[in-house]
Amino acid sequence: MPVLPGAEPYRHEGGEVGVLLCHGFTGSPQSLRPWAEYLAGHGLTVSLPLLPGHGTRWEDMQLTGWQDWYAEVDRELHALRARCARVFVAGLSMGGALALRLAARHGDAIGGVVVVNPANKVHGLSAYALPVARHLVRTTRGIASDIARPGGVEVGYDRVPLHAAHSLRSFFRVVDRELPQVTQPLLLLRSPQDHVVPPADSARVLSRVSSTDVTEVLLEQSYHVATLDHDADRIFEESLAFVGRLAPGVGVGNEGTAAGG
């Protein structure tokens, strides 16, 4: 199935410090592409994969689950570790949960974690109906493009496959149990006005991780997809400074080659 325009994966061969970026549920690399290009422009090696079942049509996602999505970012992490001396993980929404699980499972192999509006739970009464409802109804309305900036558009599905949503609910439970294993420095950026993920999710993450080096930044002018919103530059700059603090010498503008796919 052809990938939607703009949803292609992105990779950039830069210096000895690498960053793995993870996109969100029903979204695509498009939501993180400007962030990836910013980091690449400052000399970092960057990997932004397209998660299985994403970036094409929702029917493809119906056939995938959290194990597929996690396996993809885990493979990308191993590739980055083979290439780079220091590796950081980052993500938006469900991508934040993926990044946190990578940190929990890989320990010192990861130098730090950056999450933007990280998701921790499927909320609402409908979540409890998912085990049954997914056999009766195939989809519900989509969650893409929660962006305050006029004209901001996220390349994502306009429908949420319920089989995938049920798997997502299971994944969040797995990640929540593993959060105490996250010990790396953590930068968490969140939007007080988020119509997809409530503030309780970020609060839960902050209360559960074992990290002692923790920074929380509020994105006052943005909604859920803050990486495409008014505070995008703040996210980019804060994350680069975070990586630079933990891996001195980063951000000197080493040249590299960027490639989609």
PDB file of C-alpha atoms in Angstrom:
ATOM      1  CA  MET A   1       0.000   0.000   0.000  1.00  0.00           C
ATOM      2  CA  PRO A   2       1.441   3.425  -0.948  1.00  0.00           C
ATOM      3  CA  VAL A   3       2.529   5.662   1.919  1.00  0.00           C
ATOM      4  CA  LEU A   4       0.557   8.889   2.282  1.00  0.00           C
ATOM      5  CA  PRO A   5       2.411  11.970   0.999  1.00  0.00           C
ATOM      6  CA  GLY A   6       4.487  13.377   3.853  1.00  0.00           C
ATOM      7  CA  ALA A   7       4.209  10.231   5.985  1.00  0.00           C
ATOM      8  CA  GLU A   8       7.491   8.716   4.810  1.00  0.00           C
ATOM      9  CA  PRO A   9      10.133   7.703   7.367  1.00  0.00           C
ATOM     10  CA  TYR A  10      13.150   9.978   7.723  1.00  0.00           C
ATOM     11  CA  ARG A  11      16.799   9.243   8.467  1.00  0.00           C
ATOM     12  CA  HIS A  12      19.858  11.463   8.635  1.00  0.00           C
ATOM     13  CA  GLU A  13      23.472  10.383   8.984  1.00  0.00           C
ATOM     14  CA  GLY A  14      25.111  12.911  11.273  1.00  0.00           C
ATOM     15  CA  GLY A  15      27.583  12.698  14.118  1.00  0.00           C
ATOM     16  CA  GLU A  16      28.253  10.319  16.992  1.00  0.00           C
ATOM     17  CA  VAL A  17      25.095  11.263  18.891  1.00  0.00           C
ATOM     18  CA  GLY A  18      21.835   9.782  17.664  1.00  0.00           C
ATOM     19  CA  VAL A  19      18.181  10.519  18.365  1.00  0.00           C
ATOM     20  CA  LEU A  20      15.312   8.109  17.728  1.00  0.00           C
ATOM     21  CA  LEU A  21      11.956   9.860  17.273  1.00  0.00           C
ATOM     22  CA  CYS A  22       8.668   7.935  17.689  1.00  0.00           C
ATOM     23  CA  HIS A  23       5.385   9.227  16.251  1.00  0.00           C
ATOM     24  CA  GLY A  24       1.934   8.765  17.726  1.00  0.00           C
ATOM     25  CA  PHE A  25      -1.061   6.442  17.399  1.00  0.00           C
ATOM     26  CA  THR A  26      -2.747   6.723  13.952  1.00  0.00           C
ATOM     27  CA  GLY A  27      -0.207   9.440  13.079  1.00  0.00           C
ATOM     28  CA  SER A  28       2.945   9.374  10.973  1.00  0.00           C
ATOM     29  CA  PRO A  29       6.513  10.739  10.787  1.00  0.00           C
ATOM     30  CA  GLN A  30       5.054  13.929   9.298  1.00  0.00           C
ATOM     31  CA  SER A  31       4.125  15.126  12.791  1.00  0.00           C
ATOM     32  CA  LEU A  32       7.786  14.965  13.870  1.00  0.00           C
ATOM     33  CA  ARG A  33       9.523  15.733  10.578  1.00  0.00           C
ATOM     34  CA  PRO A  34      10.334  19.399  11.377  1.00  0.00           C
ATOM     35  CA  TRP A  35      11.785  18.301  14.738  1.00  0.00           C
ATOM     36  CA  ALA A  36      13.853  15.609  13.046  1.00  0.00           C
ATOM     37  CA  GLU A  37      15.160  18.053  10.450  1.00  0.00           C
ATOM     38  CA  TYR A  38      16.046  20.581  13.145  1.00  0.00           C
ATOM     39  CA  LEU A  39      18.106  18.028  15.057  1.00  0.00           C
ATOM     40  CA  ALA A  40      19.709  16.811  11.834  1.00  0.00           C
ATOM     41  CA  GLY A  41      20.604  20.408  10.974  1.00  0.00           C
ATOM     42  CA  HIS A  42      22.570  20.581  14.223  1.00  0.00           C
ATOM     43  CA  GLY A  43      24.717  17.585  13.424  1.00  0.00           C
ATOM     44  CA  LEU A  44      22.828  14.740  15.081  1.00  0.00           C
ATOM     45  CA  THR A  45      22.165  11.355  13.536  1.00  0.00           C
ATOM     46  CA  VAL A  46      18.379  11.033  13.415  1.00  0.00           C
ATOM     47  CA  SER A  47      15.999   8.128  12.879  1.00  0.00           C
ATOM     48  CA  LEU A  48      12.246   8.694  12.486  1.00  0.00           C
ATOM     49  CA  PRO A  49      10.602   5.404  11.448  1.00  0.00           C
ATOM     50  CA  LEU A  50       7.082   4.807  10.150  1.00  0.00           C
ATOM     51  CA  LEU A  51       5.307   2.448  12.531  1.00  0.00           C
ATOM     52  CA  PRO A  52       3.666  -0.674  11.024  1.00  0.00           C
ATOM     53  CA  GLY A  53       0.081  -0.103   9.929  1.00  0.00           C
ATOM     54  CA  HIS A  54       0.510   3.675   9.950  1.00  0.00           C
ATOM     55  CA  GLY A  55       0.818   6.189   7.131  1.00  0.00           C
ATOM     56  CA  THR A  56      -1.257   4.278   4.576  1.00  0.00           C
ATOM     57  CA  ARG A  57      -4.913   3.525   5.423  1.00  0.00           C
ATOM     58  CA  TRP A  58      -6.646   2.594   8.664  1.00  0.00           C
ATOM     59  CA  GLU A  59      -7.472  -0.888   7.362  1.00  0.00           C
ATOM     60  CA  ASP A  60      -3.739  -1.674   7.448  1.00  0.00           C
ATOM     61  CA  MET A  61      -3.518  -0.600  11.063  1.00  0.00           C
ATOM     62  CA  GLN A  62      -6.385  -2.912  11.969  1.00  0.00           C
ATOM     63  CA  LEU A  63      -3.997  -5.822  11.333  1.00  0.00           C
ATOM     64  CA  THR A  64      -1.266  -4.571  13.678  1.00  0.00           C
ATOM     65  CA  GLY A  65      -0.787  -4.255  17.436  1.00  0.00           C
ATOM     66  CA  TRP A  66       1.521  -2.744  19.988  1.00  0.00           C
ATOM     67  CA  GLN A  67       4.079  -5.525  19.679  1.00  0.00           C
ATOM     68  CA  ASP A  68       4.541  -4.558  16.007  1.00  0.00           C
ATOM     69  CA  TRP A  69       4.935  -0.861  16.787  1.00  0.00           C
ATOM     70  CA  TYR A  70       7.373  -1.464  19.622  1.00  0.00           C
ATOM     71  CA  ALA A  71       9.414  -3.962  17.591  1.00  0.00           C
ATOM     72  CA  GLU A  72       9.922  -1.325  14.903  1.00  0.00           C
ATOM     73  CA  VAL A  73      11.358   1.314  17.248  1.00  0.00           C
ATOM     74  CA  ASP A  74      13.416  -1.339  19.038  1.00  0.00           C
ATOM     75  CA  ARG A  75      15.025  -2.312  15.701  1.00  0.00           C
ATOM     76  CA  GLU A  76      15.743   1.333  14.935  1.00  0.00           C
ATOM     77  CA  LEU A  77      17.318   1.761  18.351  1.00  0.00           C
ATOM     78  CA  HIS A  78      19.660  -1.177  17.774  1.00  0.00           C
ATOM     79  CA  ALA A  79      20.679   0.310  14.413  1.00  0.00           C
ATOM     80  CA  LEU A  80      21.387   3.694  16.008  1.00  0.00           C
ATOM     81  CA  ARG A  81      23.395   2.119  18.816  1.00  0.00           C
ATOM     82  CA  ALA A  82      25.571   0.350  16.248  1.00  0.00           C
ATOM     83  CA  ARG A  83      26.188   3.679  14.539  1.00  0.00           C
ATOM     84  CA  CYS A  84      26.430   6.167  17.443  1.00  0.00           C
ATOM     85  CA  ALA A  85      28.359   6.576  20.685  1.00  0.00           C
ATOM     86  CA  ARG A  86      25.371   8.110  22.516  1.00  0.00           C
ATOM     87  CA  VAL A  87      21.684   7.581  21.759  1.00  0.00           C
ATOM     88  CA  PHE A  88      18.592   9.437  22.963  1.00  0.00           C
ATOM     89  CA  VAL A  89      14.929   8.498  22.486  1.00  0.00           C
ATOM     90  CA  ALA A  90      12.002  10.846  22.032  1.00  0.00           C
ATOM     91  CA  GLY A  91       8.345  10.684  21.131  1.00  0.00           C
ATOM     92  CA  LEU A  92       4.949  12.341  20.846  1.00  0.00           C
ATOM     93  CA  SER A  93       1.833  10.912  22.528  1.00  0.00           C
ATOM     94  CA  MET A  94       1.949   7.103  22.084  1.00  0.00           C
ATOM     95  CA  GLY A  95       5.431   7.701  20.701  1.00  0.00           C
ATOM     96  CA  GLY A  96       6.310   9.018  24.137  1.00  0.00           C
ATOM     97  CA  ALA A  97       5.141   5.736  25.648  1.00  0.00           C
ATOM     98  CA  LEU A  98       7.261   3.839  23.122  1.00  0.00           C
ATOM     99  CA  ALA A  99      10.291   5.955  24.051  1.00  0.00           C
ATOM    100  CA  LEU A 100       9.703   5.374  27.754  1.00  0.00           C
ATOM    101  CA  ARG A 101       9.496   1.610  27.265  1.00  0.00           C
ATOM    102  CA  LEU A 102      12.747   1.652  25.287  1.00  0.00           C
ATOM    103  CA  ALA A 103      14.334   3.523  28.183  1.00  0.00           C
ATOM    104  CA  ALA A 104      12.927   1.089  30.745  1.00  0.00           C
ATOM    105  CA  ARG A 105      14.226  -1.936  28.880  1.00  0.00           C
ATOM    106  CA  HIS A 106      17.584  -0.681  27.591  1.00  0.00           C
ATOM    107  CA  GLY A 107      18.871   1.181  30.646  1.00  0.00           C
ATOM    108  CA  ASP A 108      22.283   2.794  30.283  1.00  0.00           C
ATOM    109  CA  ALA A 109      22.290   2.221  26.530  1.00  0.00           C
ATOM    110  CA  ILE A 110      20.013   5.280  26.325  1.00  0.00           C
ATOM    111  CA  GLY A 111      21.399   8.644  27.373  1.00  0.00           C
ATOM    112  CA  GLY A 112      18.107  10.449  27.951  1.00  0.00           C
ATOM    113  CA  VAL A 113      14.404  10.633  27.101  1.00  0.00           C
ATOM    114  CA  VAL A 114      12.306  13.456  25.635  1.00  0.00           C
ATOM    115  CA  VAL A 115       8.519  13.106  25.581  1.00  0.00           C
ATOM    116  CA  VAL A 116       5.871  15.509  24.283  1.00  0.00           C
ATOM    117  CA  ASN A 117       2.342  15.065  25.627  1.00  0.00           C
ATOM    118  CA  PRO A 118       3.048  11.414  26.465  1.00  0.00           C
ATOM    119  CA  ALA A 119       0.027   9.111  26.563  1.00  0.00           C
ATOM    120  CA  ASN A 120      -0.353   6.695  29.472  1.00  0.00           C
ATOM    121  CA  LYS A 121      -3.958   5.488  29.335  1.00  0.00           C
ATOM    122  CA  VAL A 122      -6.994   5.129  27.069  1.00  0.00           C
ATOM    123  CA  HIS A 123      -9.522   7.311  28.874  1.00  0.00           C
ATOM    124  CA  GLY A 124     -13.304   7.315  29.124  1.00  0.00           C
ATOM    125  CA  LEU A 125     -15.984   4.699  29.605  1.00  0.00           C
ATOM    126  CA  SER A 126     -15.487   3.555  26.019  1.00  0.00           C
ATOM    127  CA  ALA A 127     -12.079   2.167  27.003  1.00  0.00           C
ATOM    128  CA  TYR A 128     -13.762  -0.462  29.150  1.00  0.00           C
ATOM    129  CA  ALA A 129     -15.981  -1.467  26.235  1.00  0.00           C
ATOM    130  CA  LEU A 130     -13.094  -2.038  23.826  1.00  0.00           C
ATOM    131  CA  PRO A 131     -12.667  -5.794  24.470  1.00  0.00           C
ATOM    132  CA  VAL A 132     -16.246  -6.375  23.252  1.00  0.00           C
ATOM    133  CA  ALA A 133     -16.849  -3.351  21.020  1.00  0.00           C
ATOM    134  CA  ARG A 134     -13.907  -4.157  18.749  1.00  0.00           C
ATOM    135  CA  HIS A 135     -15.769  -7.288  17.620  1.00  0.00           C
ATOM    136  CA  LEU A 136     -18.927  -5.304  16.827  1.00  0.00           C
ATOM    137  CA  VAL A 137     -17.630  -1.996  15.442  1.00  0.00           C
ATOM    138  CA  ARG A 138     -14.526  -1.621  13.312  1.00  0.00           C
ATOM    139  CA  THR A 139     -13.671   2.035  13.883  1.00  0.00           C
ATOM    140  CA  THR A 140     -14.434   5.229  15.751  1.00  0.00           C
ATOM    141  CA  ARG A 141     -13.696   8.830  14.819  1.00  0.00           C
ATOM    142  CA  GLY A 142     -10.096   9.910  14.456  1.00  0.00           C
ATOM    143  CA  ILE A 143      -7.916  11.948  16.798  1.00  0.00           C
ATOM    144  CA  ALA A 144      -5.528  13.623  14.341  1.00  0.00           C
ATOM    145  CA  SER A 145      -4.803  17.350  13.934  1.00  0.00           C
ATOM    146  CA  ASP A 146      -5.402  18.650  17.476  1.00  0.00           C
ATOM    147  CA  ILE A 147      -3.411  21.785  16.638  1.00  0.00           C
ATOM    148  CA  ALA A 148      -4.035  25.374  17.779  1.00  0.00           C
ATOM    149  CA  ARG A 149      -2.081  26.982  14.941  1.00  0.00           C
ATOM    150  CA  PRO A 150      -4.395  28.025  12.081  1.00  0.00           C
ATOM    151  CA  GLY A 151      -3.891  25.780   9.068  1.00  0.00           C
ATOM    152  CA  GLY A 152      -1.974  23.165  11.041  1.00  0.00           C
ATOM    153  CA  VAL A 153      -2.654  19.682   9.688  1.00  0.00           C
ATOM    154  CA  GLU A 154      -1.386  16.303  10.874  1.00  0.00           C
ATOM    155  CA  VAL A 155      -1.102  13.468   8.371  1.00  0.00           C
ATOM    156  CA  GLY A 156      -2.982  10.730  10.171  1.00  0.00           C
ATOM    157  CA  TYR A 157      -6.095   8.580   9.960  1.00  0.00           C
ATOM    158  CA  ASP A 158      -9.596  10.026  10.250  1.00  0.00           C
ATOM    159  CA  ARG A 159     -10.728   6.729  11.798  1.00  0.00           C
ATOM    160  CA  VAL A 160      -9.347   4.756  14.758  1.00  0.00           C
ATOM    161  CA  PRO A 161      -9.439   0.951  14.278  1.00  0.00           C
ATOM    162  CA  LEU A 162     -10.835  -0.519  17.496  1.00  0.00           C
ATOM    163  CA  HIS A 163      -8.651  -3.648  17.379  1.00  0.00           C
ATOM    164  CA  ALA A 164      -5.616  -1.350  17.380  1.00  0.00           C
ATOM    165  CA  ALA A 165      -7.121   0.820  20.130  1.00  0.00           C
ATOM    166  CA  HIS A 166      -7.632  -2.285  22.273  1.00  0.00           C
ATOM    167  CA  SER A 167      -3.986  -3.216  21.715  1.00  0.00           C
ATOM    168  CA  LEU A 168      -2.951   0.342  22.612  1.00  0.00           C
ATOM    169  CA  ARG A 169      -4.822   0.038  25.916  1.00  0.00           C
ATOM    170  CA  SER A 170      -2.887  -3.137  26.689  1.00  0.00           C
ATOM    171  CA  PHE A 171       0.388  -1.445  25.756  1.00  0.00           C
ATOM    172  CA  PHE A 172      -0.194   1.465  28.112  1.00  0.00           C
ATOM    173  CA  ARG A 173      -0.690  -0.984  30.963  1.00  0.00           C
ATOM    174  CA  VAL A 174       2.619  -2.661  30.120  1.00  0.00           C
ATOM    175  CA  VAL A 175       4.453   0.674  29.987  1.00  0.00           C
ATOM    176  CA  ASP A 176       2.897   1.913  33.219  1.00  0.00           C
ATOM    177  CA  ARG A 177       4.194  -1.145  35.057  1.00  0.00           C
ATOM    178  CA  GLU A 178       7.684  -0.561  33.647  1.00  0.00           C
ATOM    179  CA  LEU A 179       7.928   3.202  34.323  1.00  0.00           C
ATOM    180  CA  PRO A 180       9.845   2.707  37.615  1.00  0.00           C
ATOM    181  CA  GLN A 181      12.619   1.153  35.510  1.00  0.00           C
ATOM    182  CA  VAL A 182      13.133   4.474  33.703  1.00  0.00           C
ATOM    183  CA  THR A 183      16.194   6.058  35.352  1.00  0.00           C
ATOM    184  CA  GLN A 184      17.586   8.240  32.563  1.00  0.00           C
ATOM    185  CA  PRO A 185      17.389  12.044  32.499  1.00  0.00           C
ATOM    186  CA  LEU A 186      13.893  13.003  31.347  1.00  0.00           C
ATOM    187  CA  LEU A 187      12.584  16.079  29.549  1.00  0.00           C
ATOM    188  CA  LEU A 188       8.777  16.173  29.494  1.00  0.00           C
ATOM    189  CA  LEU A 189       6.997  18.873  27.506  1.00  0.00           C
ATOM    190  CA  ARG A 190       3.227  19.123  27.756  1.00  0.00           C
ATOM    191  CA  SER A 191       0.333  21.263  26.581  1.00  0.00           C
ATOM    192  CA  PRO A 192      -2.114  22.381  29.292  1.00  0.00           C
ATOM    193  CA  GLN A 193      -4.733  22.559  26.527  1.00  0.00           C
ATOM    194  CA  ASP A 194      -4.651  19.066  25.027  1.00  0.00           C
ATOM    195  CA  HIS A 195      -7.861  17.568  23.634  1.00  0.00           C
ATOM    196  CA  VAL A 196      -6.401  14.074  23.137  1.00  0.00           C
ATOM    197  CA  VAL A 197      -4.243  13.308  26.188  1.00  0.00           C
ATOM    198  CA  PRO A 198      -5.192  14.821  29.584  1.00  0.00           C
ATOM    199  CA  PRO A 199      -2.646  16.340  32.008  1.00  0.00           C
ATOM    200  CA  ALA A 200      -3.127  13.302  34.244  1.00  0.00           C
ATOM    201  CA  ASP A 201      -1.043  11.215  31.827  1.00  0.00           C
ATOM    202  CA  SER A 202       2.028  13.419  32.164  1.00  0.00           C
ATOM    203  CA  ALA A 203       1.521  13.601  35.920  1.00  0.00           C
ATOM    204  CA  ARG A 204       1.373   9.808  36.066  1.00  0.00           C
ATOM    205  CA  VAL A 205       4.614   9.479  34.083  1.00  0.00           C
ATOM    206  CA  LEU A 206       6.400  11.979  36.304  1.00  0.00           C
ATOM    207  CA  SER A 207       5.207  10.234  39.463  1.00  0.00           C
ATOM    208  CA  ARG A 208       6.193   6.746  38.313  1.00  0.00           C
ATOM    209  CA  VAL A 209       9.643   7.115  36.733  1.00  0.00           C
ATOM    210  CA  SER A 210      12.772   6.713  38.857  1.00  0.00           C
ATOM    211  CA  SER A 211      14.678   9.461  37.032  1.00  0.00           C
ATOM    212  CA  THR A 212      16.271  12.082  39.290  1.00  0.00           C
ATOM    213  CA  ASP A 213      17.181  14.494  36.467  1.00  0.00           C
ATOM    214  CA  VAL A 214      13.695  15.608  35.382  1.00  0.00           C
ATOM    215  CA  THR A 215      12.601  18.771  33.576  1.00  0.00           C
ATOM    216  CA  GLU A 216       8.965  19.676  32.841  1.00  0.00           C
ATOM    217  CA  VAL A 217       8.139  22.366  30.290  1.00  0.00           C
ATOM    218  CA  LEU A 218       4.649  23.771  29.659  1.00  0.00           C
ATOM    219  CA  LEU A 219       3.627  24.476  26.067  1.00  0.00           C
ATOM    220  CA  GLU A 220       1.051  27.165  26.750  1.00  0.00           C
ATOM    221  CA  GLN A 221       0.188  28.000  23.134  1.00  0.00           C
ATOM    222  CA  SER A 222      -0.210  24.510  21.708  1.00  0.00           C
ATOM    223  CA  TYR A 223      -2.656  21.618  21.659  1.00  0.00           C
ATOM    224  CA  HIS A 224      -1.797  17.912  21.451  1.00  0.00           C
ATOM    225  CA  VAL A 225       0.344  17.851  18.299  1.00  0.00           C
ATOM    226  CA  ALA A 226       2.652  20.482  19.739  1.00  0.00           C
ATOM    227  CA  THR A 227       5.470  19.532  17.375  1.00  0.00           C
ATOM    228  CA  LEU A 228       3.453  21.163  14.559  1.00  0.00           C
ATOM    229  CA  ASP A 229       2.026  23.961  16.701  1.00  0.00           C
ATOM    230  CA  HIS A 230       2.965  27.397  18.044  1.00  0.00           C
ATOM    231  CA  ASP A 231       5.475  25.947  20.527  1.00  0.00           C
ATOM    232  CA  ALA A 232       7.305  23.743  18.030  1.00  0.00           C
ATOM    233  CA  ASP A 233      10.474  25.845  18.115  1.00  0.00           C
ATOM    234  CA  ARG A 234      10.468  25.650  21.919  1.00  0.00           C
ATOM    235  CA  ILE A 235      10.359  21.845  21.706  1.00  0.00           C
ATOM    236  CA  PHE A 236      13.180  21.750  19.187  1.00  0.00           C
ATOM    237  CA  GLU A 237      15.422  24.129  21.143  1.00  0.00           C
ATOM    238  CA  GLU A 238      14.750  22.553  24.553  1.00  0.00           C
ATOM    239  CA  SER A 239      15.440  19.052  23.231  1.00  0.00           C
ATOM    240  CA  LEU A 240      18.692  20.091  21.553  1.00  0.00           C
ATOM    241  CA  ALA A 241      19.838  21.833  24.735  1.00  0.00           C
ATOM    242  CA  PHE A 242      18.913  18.711  26.739  1.00  0.00           C
ATOM    243  CA  VAL A 243      20.947  16.464  24.459  1.00  0.00           C
ATOM    244  CA  GLY A 244      23.794  18.967  24.386  1.00  0.00           C
ATOM    245  CA  ARG A 245      23.938  19.104  28.182  1.00  0.00           C
ATOM    246  CA  LEU A 246      24.138  15.328  28.457  1.00  0.00           C
ATOM    247  CA  ALA A 247      26.420  14.794  25.457  1.00  0.00           C
ATOM    248  CA  PRO A 248      28.787  17.801  25.400  1.00  0.00           C
ATOM    249  CA  GLY A 249      30.005  18.773  21.966  1.00  0.00           C
ATOM    250  CA  VAL A 250      26.674  18.190  20.253  1.00  0.00           C
ATOM    251  CA  GLY A 251      25.207  20.930  18.122  1.00  0.00           C
ATOM    252  CA  VAL A 252      28.362  22.018  16.323  1.00  0.00           C
ATOM    253  CA  GLY A 253      26.685  21.626  12.950  1.00  0.00           C
ATOM    254  CA  ASN A 254      28.395  18.515  11.595  1.00  0.00           C
ATOM    255  CA  GLU A 255      27.332  17.899   8.045  1.00  0.00           C
ATOM    256  CA  GLY A 256      25.550  14.729   6.981  1.00  0.00           C
ATOM    257  CA  THR A 257      23.107  13.418   4.429  1.00  0.00           C
ATOM    258  CA  ALA A 258      19.367  13.184   4.928  1.00  0.00           C
ATOM    259  CA  ALA A 259      17.142  10.594   3.326  1.00  0.00           C
ATOM    260  CA  GLY A 260      13.531   9.589   3.365  1.00  0.00           C
ATOM    261  CA  GLY A 261      12.686   5.914   3.475  1.00  0.00           C
TER     262      GLY A 261
END
